[in-house]
Short mmCIF file of C-alpha atoms in Angstrom, two decimals:
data_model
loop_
_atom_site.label_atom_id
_atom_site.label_comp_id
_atom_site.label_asym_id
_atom_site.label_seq_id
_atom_site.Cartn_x
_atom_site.Cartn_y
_atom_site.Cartn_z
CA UNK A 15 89.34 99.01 89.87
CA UNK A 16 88.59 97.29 92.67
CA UNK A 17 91.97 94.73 92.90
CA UNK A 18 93.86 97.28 95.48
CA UNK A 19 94.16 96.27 99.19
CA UNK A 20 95.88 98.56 101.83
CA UNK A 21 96.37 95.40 104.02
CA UNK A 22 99.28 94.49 102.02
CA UNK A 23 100.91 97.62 103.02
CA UNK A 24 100.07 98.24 106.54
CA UNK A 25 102.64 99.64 108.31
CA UNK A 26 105.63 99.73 105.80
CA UNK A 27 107.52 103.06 105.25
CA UNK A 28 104.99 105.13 103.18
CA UNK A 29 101.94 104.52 106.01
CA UNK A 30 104.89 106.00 108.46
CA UNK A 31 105.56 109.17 106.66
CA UNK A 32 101.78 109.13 106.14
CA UNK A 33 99.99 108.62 109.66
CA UNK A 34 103.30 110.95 110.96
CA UNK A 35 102.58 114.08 109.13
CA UNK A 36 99.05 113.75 109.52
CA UNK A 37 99.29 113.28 113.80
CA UNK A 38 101.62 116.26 113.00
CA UNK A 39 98.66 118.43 111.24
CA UNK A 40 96.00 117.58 113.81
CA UNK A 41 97.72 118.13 117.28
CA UNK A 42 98.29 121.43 115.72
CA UNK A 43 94.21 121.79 114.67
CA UNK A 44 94.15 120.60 117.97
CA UNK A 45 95.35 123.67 119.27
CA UNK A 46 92.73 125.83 119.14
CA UNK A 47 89.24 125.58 120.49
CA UNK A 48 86.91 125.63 117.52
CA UNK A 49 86.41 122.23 115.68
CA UNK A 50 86.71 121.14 112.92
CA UNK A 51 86.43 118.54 110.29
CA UNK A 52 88.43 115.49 109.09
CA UNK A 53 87.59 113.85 105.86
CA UNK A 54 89.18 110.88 104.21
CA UNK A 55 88.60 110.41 100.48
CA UNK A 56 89.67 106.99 100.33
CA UNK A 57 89.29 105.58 103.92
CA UNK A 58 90.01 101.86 103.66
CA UNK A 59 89.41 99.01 106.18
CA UNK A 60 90.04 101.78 109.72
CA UNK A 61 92.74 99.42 111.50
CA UNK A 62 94.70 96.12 109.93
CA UNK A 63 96.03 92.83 111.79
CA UNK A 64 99.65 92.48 111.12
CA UNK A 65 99.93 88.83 112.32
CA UNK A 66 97.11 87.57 109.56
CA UNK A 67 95.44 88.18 106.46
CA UNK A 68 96.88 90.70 103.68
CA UNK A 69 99.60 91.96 106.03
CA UNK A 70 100.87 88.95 107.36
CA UNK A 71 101.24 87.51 103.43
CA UNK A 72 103.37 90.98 102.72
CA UNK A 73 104.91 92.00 106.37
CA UNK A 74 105.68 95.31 104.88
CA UNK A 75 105.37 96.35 108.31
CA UNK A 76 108.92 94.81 109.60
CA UNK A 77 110.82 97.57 107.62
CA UNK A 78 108.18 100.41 108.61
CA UNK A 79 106.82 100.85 111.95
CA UNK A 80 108.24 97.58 113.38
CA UNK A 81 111.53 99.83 113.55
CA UNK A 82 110.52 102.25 115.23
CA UNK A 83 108.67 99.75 117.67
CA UNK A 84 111.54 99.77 120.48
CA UNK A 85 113.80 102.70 119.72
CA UNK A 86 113.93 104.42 123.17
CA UNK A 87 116.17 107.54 121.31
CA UNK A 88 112.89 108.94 118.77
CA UNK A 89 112.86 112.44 118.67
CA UNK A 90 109.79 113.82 120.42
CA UNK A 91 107.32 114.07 117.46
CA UNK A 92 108.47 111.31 116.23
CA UNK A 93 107.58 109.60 119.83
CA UNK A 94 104.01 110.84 119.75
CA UNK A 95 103.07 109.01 116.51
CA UNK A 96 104.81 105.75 117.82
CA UNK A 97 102.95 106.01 121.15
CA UNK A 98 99.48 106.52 119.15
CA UNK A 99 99.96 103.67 117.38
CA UNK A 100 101.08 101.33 120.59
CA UNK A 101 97.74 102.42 122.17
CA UNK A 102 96.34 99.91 119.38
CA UNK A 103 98.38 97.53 121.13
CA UNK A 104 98.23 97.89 124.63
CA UNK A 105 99.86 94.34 125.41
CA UNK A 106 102.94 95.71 124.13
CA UNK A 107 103.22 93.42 121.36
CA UNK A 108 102.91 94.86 117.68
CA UNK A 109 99.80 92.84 116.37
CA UNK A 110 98.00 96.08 114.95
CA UNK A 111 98.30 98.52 112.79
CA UNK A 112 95.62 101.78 112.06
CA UNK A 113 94.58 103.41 109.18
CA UNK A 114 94.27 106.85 108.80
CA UNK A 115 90.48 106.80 109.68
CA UNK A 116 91.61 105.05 112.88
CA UNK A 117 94.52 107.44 113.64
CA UNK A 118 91.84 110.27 113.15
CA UNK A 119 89.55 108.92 115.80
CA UNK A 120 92.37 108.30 118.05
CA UNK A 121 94.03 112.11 117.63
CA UNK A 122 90.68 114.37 117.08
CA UNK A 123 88.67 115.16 119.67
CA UNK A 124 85.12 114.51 120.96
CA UNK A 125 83.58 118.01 118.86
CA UNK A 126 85.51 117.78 115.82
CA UNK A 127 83.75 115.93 112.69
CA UNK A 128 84.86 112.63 110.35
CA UNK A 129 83.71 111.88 107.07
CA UNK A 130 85.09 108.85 105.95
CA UNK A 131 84.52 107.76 102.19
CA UNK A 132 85.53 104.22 101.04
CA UNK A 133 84.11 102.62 97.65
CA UNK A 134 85.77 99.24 97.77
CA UNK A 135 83.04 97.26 99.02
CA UNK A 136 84.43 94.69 100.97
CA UNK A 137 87.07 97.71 102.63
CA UNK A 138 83.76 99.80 103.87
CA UNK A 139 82.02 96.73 105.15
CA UNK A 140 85.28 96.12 107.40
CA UNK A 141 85.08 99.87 108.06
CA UNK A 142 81.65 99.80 109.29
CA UNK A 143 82.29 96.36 111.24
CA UNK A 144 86.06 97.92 112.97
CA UNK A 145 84.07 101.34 114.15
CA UNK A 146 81.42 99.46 115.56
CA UNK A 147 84.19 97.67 117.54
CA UNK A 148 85.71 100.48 118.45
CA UNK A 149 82.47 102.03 119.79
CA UNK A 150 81.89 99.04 121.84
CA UNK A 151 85.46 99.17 123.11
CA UNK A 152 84.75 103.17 124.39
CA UNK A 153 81.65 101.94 125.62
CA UNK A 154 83.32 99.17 127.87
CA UNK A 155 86.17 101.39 128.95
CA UNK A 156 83.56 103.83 130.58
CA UNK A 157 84.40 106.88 127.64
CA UNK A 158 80.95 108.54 126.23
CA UNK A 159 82.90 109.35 122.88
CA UNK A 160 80.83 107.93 119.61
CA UNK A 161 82.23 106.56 116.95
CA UNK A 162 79.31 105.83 114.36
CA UNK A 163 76.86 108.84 113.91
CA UNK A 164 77.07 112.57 114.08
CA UNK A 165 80.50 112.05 115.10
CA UNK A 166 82.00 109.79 112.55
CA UNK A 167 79.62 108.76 109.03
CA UNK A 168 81.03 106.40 106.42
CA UNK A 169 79.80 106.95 102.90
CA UNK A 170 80.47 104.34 100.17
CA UNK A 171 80.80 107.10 98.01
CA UNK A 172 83.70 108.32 95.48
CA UNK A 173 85.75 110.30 97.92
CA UNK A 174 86.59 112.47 95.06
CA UNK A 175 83.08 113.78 93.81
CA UNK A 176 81.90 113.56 97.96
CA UNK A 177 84.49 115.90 99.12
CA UNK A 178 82.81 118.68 97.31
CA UNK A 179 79.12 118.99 99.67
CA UNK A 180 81.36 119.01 102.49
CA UNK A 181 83.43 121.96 101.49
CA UNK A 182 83.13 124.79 103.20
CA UNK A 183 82.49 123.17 106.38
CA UNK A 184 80.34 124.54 108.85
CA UNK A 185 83.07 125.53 111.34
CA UNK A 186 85.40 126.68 108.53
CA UNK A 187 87.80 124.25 109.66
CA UNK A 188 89.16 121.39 107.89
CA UNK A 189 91.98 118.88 107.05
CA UNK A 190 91.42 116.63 104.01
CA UNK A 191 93.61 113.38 103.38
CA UNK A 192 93.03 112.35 99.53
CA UNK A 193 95.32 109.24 99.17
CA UNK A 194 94.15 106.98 96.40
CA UNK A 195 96.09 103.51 95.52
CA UNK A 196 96.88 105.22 92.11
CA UNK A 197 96.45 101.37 90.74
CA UNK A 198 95.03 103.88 87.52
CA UNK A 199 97.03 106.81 86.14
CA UNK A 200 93.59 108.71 85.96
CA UNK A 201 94.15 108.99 90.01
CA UNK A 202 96.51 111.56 89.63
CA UNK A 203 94.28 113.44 87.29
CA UNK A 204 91.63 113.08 89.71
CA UNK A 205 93.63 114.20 92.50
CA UNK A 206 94.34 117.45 90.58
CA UNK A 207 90.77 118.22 89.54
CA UNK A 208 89.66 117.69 93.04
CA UNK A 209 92.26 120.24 95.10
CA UNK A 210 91.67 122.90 91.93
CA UNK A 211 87.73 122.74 92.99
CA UNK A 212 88.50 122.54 96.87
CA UNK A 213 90.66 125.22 97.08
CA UNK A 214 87.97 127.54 95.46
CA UNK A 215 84.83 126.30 97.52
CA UNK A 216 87.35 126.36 100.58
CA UNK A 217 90.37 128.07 100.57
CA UNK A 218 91.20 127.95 103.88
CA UNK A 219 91.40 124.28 104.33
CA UNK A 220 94.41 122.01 104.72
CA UNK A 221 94.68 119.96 102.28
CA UNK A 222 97.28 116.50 102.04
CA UNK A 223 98.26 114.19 99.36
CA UNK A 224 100.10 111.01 99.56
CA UNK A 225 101.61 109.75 96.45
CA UNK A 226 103.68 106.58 95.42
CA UNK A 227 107.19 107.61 94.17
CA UNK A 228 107.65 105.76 90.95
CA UNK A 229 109.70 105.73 88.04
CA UNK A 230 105.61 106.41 85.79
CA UNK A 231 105.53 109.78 84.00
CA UNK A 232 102.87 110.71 85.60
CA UNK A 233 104.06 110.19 89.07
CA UNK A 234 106.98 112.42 88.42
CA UNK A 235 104.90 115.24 86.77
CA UNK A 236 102.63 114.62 89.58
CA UNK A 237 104.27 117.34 92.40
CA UNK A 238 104.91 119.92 89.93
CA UNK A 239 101.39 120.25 89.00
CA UNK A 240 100.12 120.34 92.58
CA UNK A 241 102.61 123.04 92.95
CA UNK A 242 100.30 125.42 90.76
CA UNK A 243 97.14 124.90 92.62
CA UNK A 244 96.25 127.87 93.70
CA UNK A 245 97.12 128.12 97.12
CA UNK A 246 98.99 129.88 99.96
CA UNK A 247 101.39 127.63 100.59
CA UNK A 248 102.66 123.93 99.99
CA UNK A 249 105.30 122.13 101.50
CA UNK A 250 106.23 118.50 100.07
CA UNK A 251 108.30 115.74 101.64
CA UNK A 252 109.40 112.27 100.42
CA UNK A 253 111.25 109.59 102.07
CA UNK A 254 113.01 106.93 100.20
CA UNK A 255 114.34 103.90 102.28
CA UNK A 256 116.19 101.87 99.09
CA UNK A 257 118.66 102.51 96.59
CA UNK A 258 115.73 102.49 93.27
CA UNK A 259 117.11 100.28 90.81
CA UNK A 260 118.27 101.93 87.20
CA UNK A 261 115.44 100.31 85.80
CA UNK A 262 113.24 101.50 88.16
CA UNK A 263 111.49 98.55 88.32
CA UNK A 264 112.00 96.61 91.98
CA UNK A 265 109.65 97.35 94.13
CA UNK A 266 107.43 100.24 96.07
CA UNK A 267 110.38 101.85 98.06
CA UNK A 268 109.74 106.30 97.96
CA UNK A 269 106.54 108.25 99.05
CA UNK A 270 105.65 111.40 99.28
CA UNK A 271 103.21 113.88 100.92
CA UNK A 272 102.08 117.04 99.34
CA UNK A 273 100.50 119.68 101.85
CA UNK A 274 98.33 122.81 101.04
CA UNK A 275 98.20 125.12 103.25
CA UNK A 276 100.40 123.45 105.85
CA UNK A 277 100.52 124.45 109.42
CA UNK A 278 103.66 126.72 110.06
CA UNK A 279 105.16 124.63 112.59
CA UNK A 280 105.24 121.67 110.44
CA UNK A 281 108.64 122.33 108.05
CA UNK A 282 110.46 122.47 111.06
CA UNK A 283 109.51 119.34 112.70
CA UNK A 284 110.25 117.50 109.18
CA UNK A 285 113.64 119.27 108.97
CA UNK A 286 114.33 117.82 112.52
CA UNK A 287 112.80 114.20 112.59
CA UNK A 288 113.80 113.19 108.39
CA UNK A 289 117.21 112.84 108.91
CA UNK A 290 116.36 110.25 112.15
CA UNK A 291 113.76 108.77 110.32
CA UNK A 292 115.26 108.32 107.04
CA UNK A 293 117.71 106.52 108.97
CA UNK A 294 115.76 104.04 110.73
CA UNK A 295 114.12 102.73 107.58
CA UNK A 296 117.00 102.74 105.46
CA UNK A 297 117.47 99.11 103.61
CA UNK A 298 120.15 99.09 101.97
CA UNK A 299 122.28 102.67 102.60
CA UNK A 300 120.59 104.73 99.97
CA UNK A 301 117.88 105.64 102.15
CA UNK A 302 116.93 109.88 101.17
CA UNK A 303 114.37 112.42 102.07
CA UNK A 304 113.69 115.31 100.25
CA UNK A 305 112.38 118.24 101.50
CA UNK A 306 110.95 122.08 100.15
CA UNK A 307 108.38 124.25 100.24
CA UNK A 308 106.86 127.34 98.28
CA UNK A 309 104.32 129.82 97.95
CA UNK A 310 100.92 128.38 95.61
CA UNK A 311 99.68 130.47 92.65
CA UNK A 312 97.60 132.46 93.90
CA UNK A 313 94.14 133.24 91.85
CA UNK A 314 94.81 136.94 90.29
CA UNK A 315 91.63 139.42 91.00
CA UNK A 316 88.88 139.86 88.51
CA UNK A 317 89.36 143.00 86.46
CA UNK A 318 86.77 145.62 86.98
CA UNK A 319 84.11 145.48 84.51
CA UNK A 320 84.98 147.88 80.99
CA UNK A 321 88.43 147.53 82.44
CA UNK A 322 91.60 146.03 80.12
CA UNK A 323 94.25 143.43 81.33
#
């Protein structure tokens, strides 16, 4: 249960689509005035060395954000999420990487709420160790922001049964990442269970899902039954980056993100930045994105009592 480690995959293609959607989602939270709150069902270690450890063994990274490092032609939105991640590098030199716990710290702002859930134990000891560092950073650079606290609390929890005290949230205001390492096929179950129940404590959240792309039944089942959950709308992207073998079998090379209730704004900025970004990743010229979007099944109102359906 416990043999998955995001290291190995900091910074390749999927954490791209990933942390790009999601700095997508929260600049337009960020929008309006009243807060809200961020919470991040499977949190990992907050922010990853690429020149050591896991990542270094892997470098995923050189065909993910490392291509993207010096392109001076990104499209706009596509230029926000790079500069967010050099301000974890501010030598200029790519030795860094953040998770998404790290890339909500860095994009929310000083009101809004984190609830970060991690149940590997030596990922949440990290965790707690990188946002104490991060707090002492603020500290030094003169900023008042916390980190660890009312602001930001780490629970060693299962992200999946924790989500549910937090929903509705006080401000009724929320995006939820849920991206398990699906290293079990139950994850997918568990992802469905979860959205049916959060959608009816909180409908009005957002709500996004990252997936692996694989060749496993249950993988490609997997967006068609988060297309029924009972929603207003969805809107689901994937980015491939290498031919997939007949086989299937070949490596990790297609993601995909799966939003509830996305903001309106974001189709469009997919429909403009996919083409450029499917192109910068591509490996071997059979680099894709997909792209759609839909209305959810909506719950149908409960018939008056001594009535017939």
């Amino acid at each position: 249960m416990f043999s998955y480690r995001h290291g190995f995959h900091a910074g390749n293609h999927a954490d791209v689509l990933k942390h790009f959607v999601m700095a997508q989602i929260m600049a337009y939270l960020n929008q309006k005035e009243t807060p809200y709150t961020y919470v991040d069902t499977h949190a990992g270690a907050g922010v990853y060395q690429l020149n050591t450890g896991y990542a270094a063994k892997t470098a995923e990274y050189e065909t993910g954000i490392a291509r993207l490092w010096n392109k001076d032609d990104l499209p706009a939105p596509l230029a926000d999420y790079v500069d967010m991640i050099r301000s974890f590098n501010p030598e200029g030199k790519l030795l860094h990487y953040p998770g998404s716990p790290f890339c909500a710290e860095k994009l929310s702002r000083d009101e809004d709420r984190l609830r970060l859930f991690e149940m590997h134990p030596n990922e949440v000891k990290v965790l707690v160790q990188n946002c104490g560092a991060l707090e002492e950073q603020n500290r030094a650079a003169g900023l008042r922001r916390g980190v660890r606290g009312k602001r930001v609390i780490i629970g060693d929890t299962d992200g999946f049964d924790s989500l549910k005290s937090l929903l509705p949230p006080p401000s009724r205001r929320a995006f939820v990442l849920i991206d398990p390492p699906y290293e079990v096929k139950d994850d997918y179950r568990k992802v469905k269970v979860t959205l049916d129940e959060a959608i009816k404590r909180f409908p009005g959240g957002v709500y996004a899902v990252w997936y692996p792309v694989l060749q496993r039944l249950e993988s490609r089942q997997f967006p068609d039954k988060l297309k029924r959950i009972a929603c207003k709308d969805w809107l689901h992207v994937t980015l491939t980056v290498k031919t997939p073998t007949p086989d299937g079998v070949g490596g990790f090379f297609s993601s995909g993100m799966f939003i509830l209730n996305p903001p309106w704004t974001l189709e469009n900025t997919l429909r403009e930045v996919m083409p450029y970004l499917t192109a910068a990743l591509d490996q071997d010229g059979g680099a894709r994105f997909t792209l759609e979007s839909g209305s959810g099944t909506l719950p149908k109102p409960a018939a008056p009592a001594g009535s017939r359906r």
